Coordinates of C-alpha atoms in Angstrom, one line a residue:
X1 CA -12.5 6.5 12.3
X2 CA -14.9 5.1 14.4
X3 CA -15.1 6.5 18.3
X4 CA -16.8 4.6 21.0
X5 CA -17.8 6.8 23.9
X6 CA -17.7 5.1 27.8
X7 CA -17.9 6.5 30.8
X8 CA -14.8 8.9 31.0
X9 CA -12.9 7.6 28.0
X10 CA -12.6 7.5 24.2
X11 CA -11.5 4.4 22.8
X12 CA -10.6 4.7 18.8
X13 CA -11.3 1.6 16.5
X14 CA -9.0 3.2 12.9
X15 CA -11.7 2.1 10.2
X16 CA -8.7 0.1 8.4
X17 CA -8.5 -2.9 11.1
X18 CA -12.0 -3.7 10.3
X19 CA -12.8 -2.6 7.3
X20 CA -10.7 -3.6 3.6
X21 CA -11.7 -1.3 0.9
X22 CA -10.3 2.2 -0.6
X23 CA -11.1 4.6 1.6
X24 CA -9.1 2.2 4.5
X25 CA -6.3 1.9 2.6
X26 CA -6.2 5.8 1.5
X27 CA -6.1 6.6 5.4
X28 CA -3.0 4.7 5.8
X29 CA -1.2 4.6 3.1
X30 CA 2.3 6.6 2.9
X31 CA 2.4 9.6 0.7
X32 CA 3.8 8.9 -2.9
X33 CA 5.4 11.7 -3.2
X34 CA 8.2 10.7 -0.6
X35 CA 8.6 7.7 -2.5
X36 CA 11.5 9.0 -5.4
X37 CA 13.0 10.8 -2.5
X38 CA 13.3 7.7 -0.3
X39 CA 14.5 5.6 -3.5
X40 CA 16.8 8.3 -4.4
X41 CA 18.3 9.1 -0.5
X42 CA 18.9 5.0 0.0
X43 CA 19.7 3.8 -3.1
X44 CA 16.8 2.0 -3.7
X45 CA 14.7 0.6 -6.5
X46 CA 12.5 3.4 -7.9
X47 CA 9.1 2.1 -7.9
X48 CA 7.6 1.7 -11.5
X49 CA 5.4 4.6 -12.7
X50 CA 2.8 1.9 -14.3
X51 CA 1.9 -0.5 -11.2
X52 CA -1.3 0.1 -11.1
X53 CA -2.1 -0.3 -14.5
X54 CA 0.2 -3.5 -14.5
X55 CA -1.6 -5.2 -11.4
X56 CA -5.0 -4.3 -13.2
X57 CA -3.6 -6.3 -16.1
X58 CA -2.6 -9.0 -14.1
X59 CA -6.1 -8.8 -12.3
X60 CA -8.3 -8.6 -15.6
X61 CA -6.2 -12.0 -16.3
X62 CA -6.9 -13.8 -13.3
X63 CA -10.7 -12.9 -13.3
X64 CA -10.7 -14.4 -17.0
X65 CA -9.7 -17.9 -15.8
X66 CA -12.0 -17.8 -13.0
X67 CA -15.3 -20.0 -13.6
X68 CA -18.3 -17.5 -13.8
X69 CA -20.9 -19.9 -14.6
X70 CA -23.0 -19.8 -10.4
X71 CA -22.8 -15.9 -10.5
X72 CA -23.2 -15.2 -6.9
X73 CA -20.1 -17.5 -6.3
X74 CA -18.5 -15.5 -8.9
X75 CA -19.0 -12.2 -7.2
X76 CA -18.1 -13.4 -4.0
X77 CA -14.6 -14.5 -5.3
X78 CA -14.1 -11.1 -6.7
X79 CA -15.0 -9.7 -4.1
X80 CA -13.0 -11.7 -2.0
X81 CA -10.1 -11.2 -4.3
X82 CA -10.4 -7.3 -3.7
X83 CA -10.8 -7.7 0.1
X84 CA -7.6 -9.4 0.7
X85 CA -5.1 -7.2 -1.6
X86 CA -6.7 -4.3 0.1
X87 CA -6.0 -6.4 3.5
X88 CA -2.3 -7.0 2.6
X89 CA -1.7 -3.5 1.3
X90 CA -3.2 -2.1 5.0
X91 CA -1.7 -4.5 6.9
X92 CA 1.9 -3.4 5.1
X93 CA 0.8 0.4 5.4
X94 CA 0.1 0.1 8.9
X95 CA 3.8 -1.6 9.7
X96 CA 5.5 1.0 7.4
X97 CA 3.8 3.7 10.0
X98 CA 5.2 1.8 12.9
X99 CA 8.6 1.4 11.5
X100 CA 8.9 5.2 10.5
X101 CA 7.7 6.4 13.8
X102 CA 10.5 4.1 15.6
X103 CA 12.7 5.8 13.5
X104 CA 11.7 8.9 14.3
X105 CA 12.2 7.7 18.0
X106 CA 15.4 6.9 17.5
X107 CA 16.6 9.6 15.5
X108 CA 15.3 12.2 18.1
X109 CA 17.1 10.3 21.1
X110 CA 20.8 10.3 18.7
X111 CA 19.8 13.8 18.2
X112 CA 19.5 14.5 21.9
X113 CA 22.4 12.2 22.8
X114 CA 25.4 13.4 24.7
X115 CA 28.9 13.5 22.2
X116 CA 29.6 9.9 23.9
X117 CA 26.8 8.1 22.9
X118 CA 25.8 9.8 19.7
X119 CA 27.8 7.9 17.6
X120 CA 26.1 4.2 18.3
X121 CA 22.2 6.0 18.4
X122 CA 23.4 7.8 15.3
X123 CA 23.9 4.5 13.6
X124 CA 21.3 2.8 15.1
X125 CA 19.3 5.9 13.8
X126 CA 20.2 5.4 10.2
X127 CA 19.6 2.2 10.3
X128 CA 16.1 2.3 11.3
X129 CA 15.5 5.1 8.7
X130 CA 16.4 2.8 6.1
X131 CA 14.4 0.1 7.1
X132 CA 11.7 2.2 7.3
X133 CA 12.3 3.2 3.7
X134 CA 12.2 0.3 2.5
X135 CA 9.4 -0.9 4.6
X136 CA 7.6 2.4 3.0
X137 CA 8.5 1.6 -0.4
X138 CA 7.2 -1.7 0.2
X139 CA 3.6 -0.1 1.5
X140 CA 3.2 1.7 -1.4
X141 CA 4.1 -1.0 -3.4
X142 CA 1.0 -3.5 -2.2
X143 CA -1.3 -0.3 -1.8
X144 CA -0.8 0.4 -5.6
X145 CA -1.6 -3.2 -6.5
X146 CA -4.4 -3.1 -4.1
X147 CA -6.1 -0.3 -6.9
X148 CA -5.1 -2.2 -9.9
X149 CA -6.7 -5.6 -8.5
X150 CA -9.9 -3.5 -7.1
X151 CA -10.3 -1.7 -10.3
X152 CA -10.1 -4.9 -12.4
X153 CA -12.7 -6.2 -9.7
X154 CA -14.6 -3.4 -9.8
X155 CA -15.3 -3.3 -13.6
X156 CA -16.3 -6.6 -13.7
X157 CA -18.7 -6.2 -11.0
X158 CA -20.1 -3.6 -13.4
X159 CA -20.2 -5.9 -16.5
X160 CA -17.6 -4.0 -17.8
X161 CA -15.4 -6.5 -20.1
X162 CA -13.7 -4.5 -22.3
X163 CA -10.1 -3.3 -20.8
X164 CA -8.6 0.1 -21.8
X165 CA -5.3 0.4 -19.7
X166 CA -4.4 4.1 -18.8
X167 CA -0.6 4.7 -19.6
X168 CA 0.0 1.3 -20.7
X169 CA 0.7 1.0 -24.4
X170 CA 0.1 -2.5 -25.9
X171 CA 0.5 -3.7 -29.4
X172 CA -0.6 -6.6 -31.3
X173 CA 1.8 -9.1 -32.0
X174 CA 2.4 -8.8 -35.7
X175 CA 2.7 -4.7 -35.1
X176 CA 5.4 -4.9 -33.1
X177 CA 8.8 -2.5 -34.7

């Protein structure tokens, strides 16, 4: 977080809505472990244990295809490619934060809400908690492709060609049982 001092105030510029790498998207991005509980309280699709090492996949794939013969255009598109998961996965992180805390809102006013009006803000309430949910689940999502793309990226940027998926168990074609 970036603070920029003026005469009698402090006005806070978050890192993450200028800057589209790892340690922006770590200081937004919703906790994981919530994420079975959220799935489990709203019925909701469990997110896979292996996205990460899927979206690297996926990644290593694209890069392949991509023409590397001008090498500084090369690393520019990687680069690029890395930027802009990391700037959807932030920009979904930072909505997921502003849906939860209007849930929170909402949930404290049905909380403090006379008998007569509970049961609408109590509705309302729920409703917002599941959107918020889902909007979570949907942060986490992104942010986990965001580290699969970034680590294919990444690697290459290295020279690293070779591909050794952590978790992910692959065989060859004829091997298969």
């Amino acid at each position: 977080m970036l603070l920029t001092y003026t005469d009698t105030n402090v006005v806070r510029f978050p890192r993450e809505l200028r800057c589209f790498d790892l340690d922006a998207l770590i200081a937004v991005e919703p906790d994981i472990m919530q994420a079975d509980q959220l799935s489990e309280r709203y019925e909701l699709d469990i997110l896979p244990f292996d996205l990460i090492d899927v979206a690297e996949t996926e990644a290593r794939e694209r890069i392949a295809a991509l023409n590397a013969a001008d090498a500084a255009a090369f690393q520019a598109t990687l680069r690029r490619m890395s930027a802009q998961a990391f700037a959807r996965a932030i920009e979904l992180c930072i909505h997921a934060k502003k849906v939860d805390a209007r849930a929170r809102r909402l949930r404290r006013q049905a909380d403090a809400a006379k008998p007569a009006e509970f049961g609408f803000l109590n509705v309302c309430a729920e409703d917002a908690e599941r959107t918020a949910a889902i909007a979570t689940l949907a942060a986490l999502t992104e942010a986990h492709r965001a580290r699969g793309i970034d680590a294919a990226v990444s690697l290459k940027l290295q020279g690293c060609d070779r591909f050794f998926p952590f978790g992910l168990v692959t065989l060859p074609a004829g091997k298969r049982g």
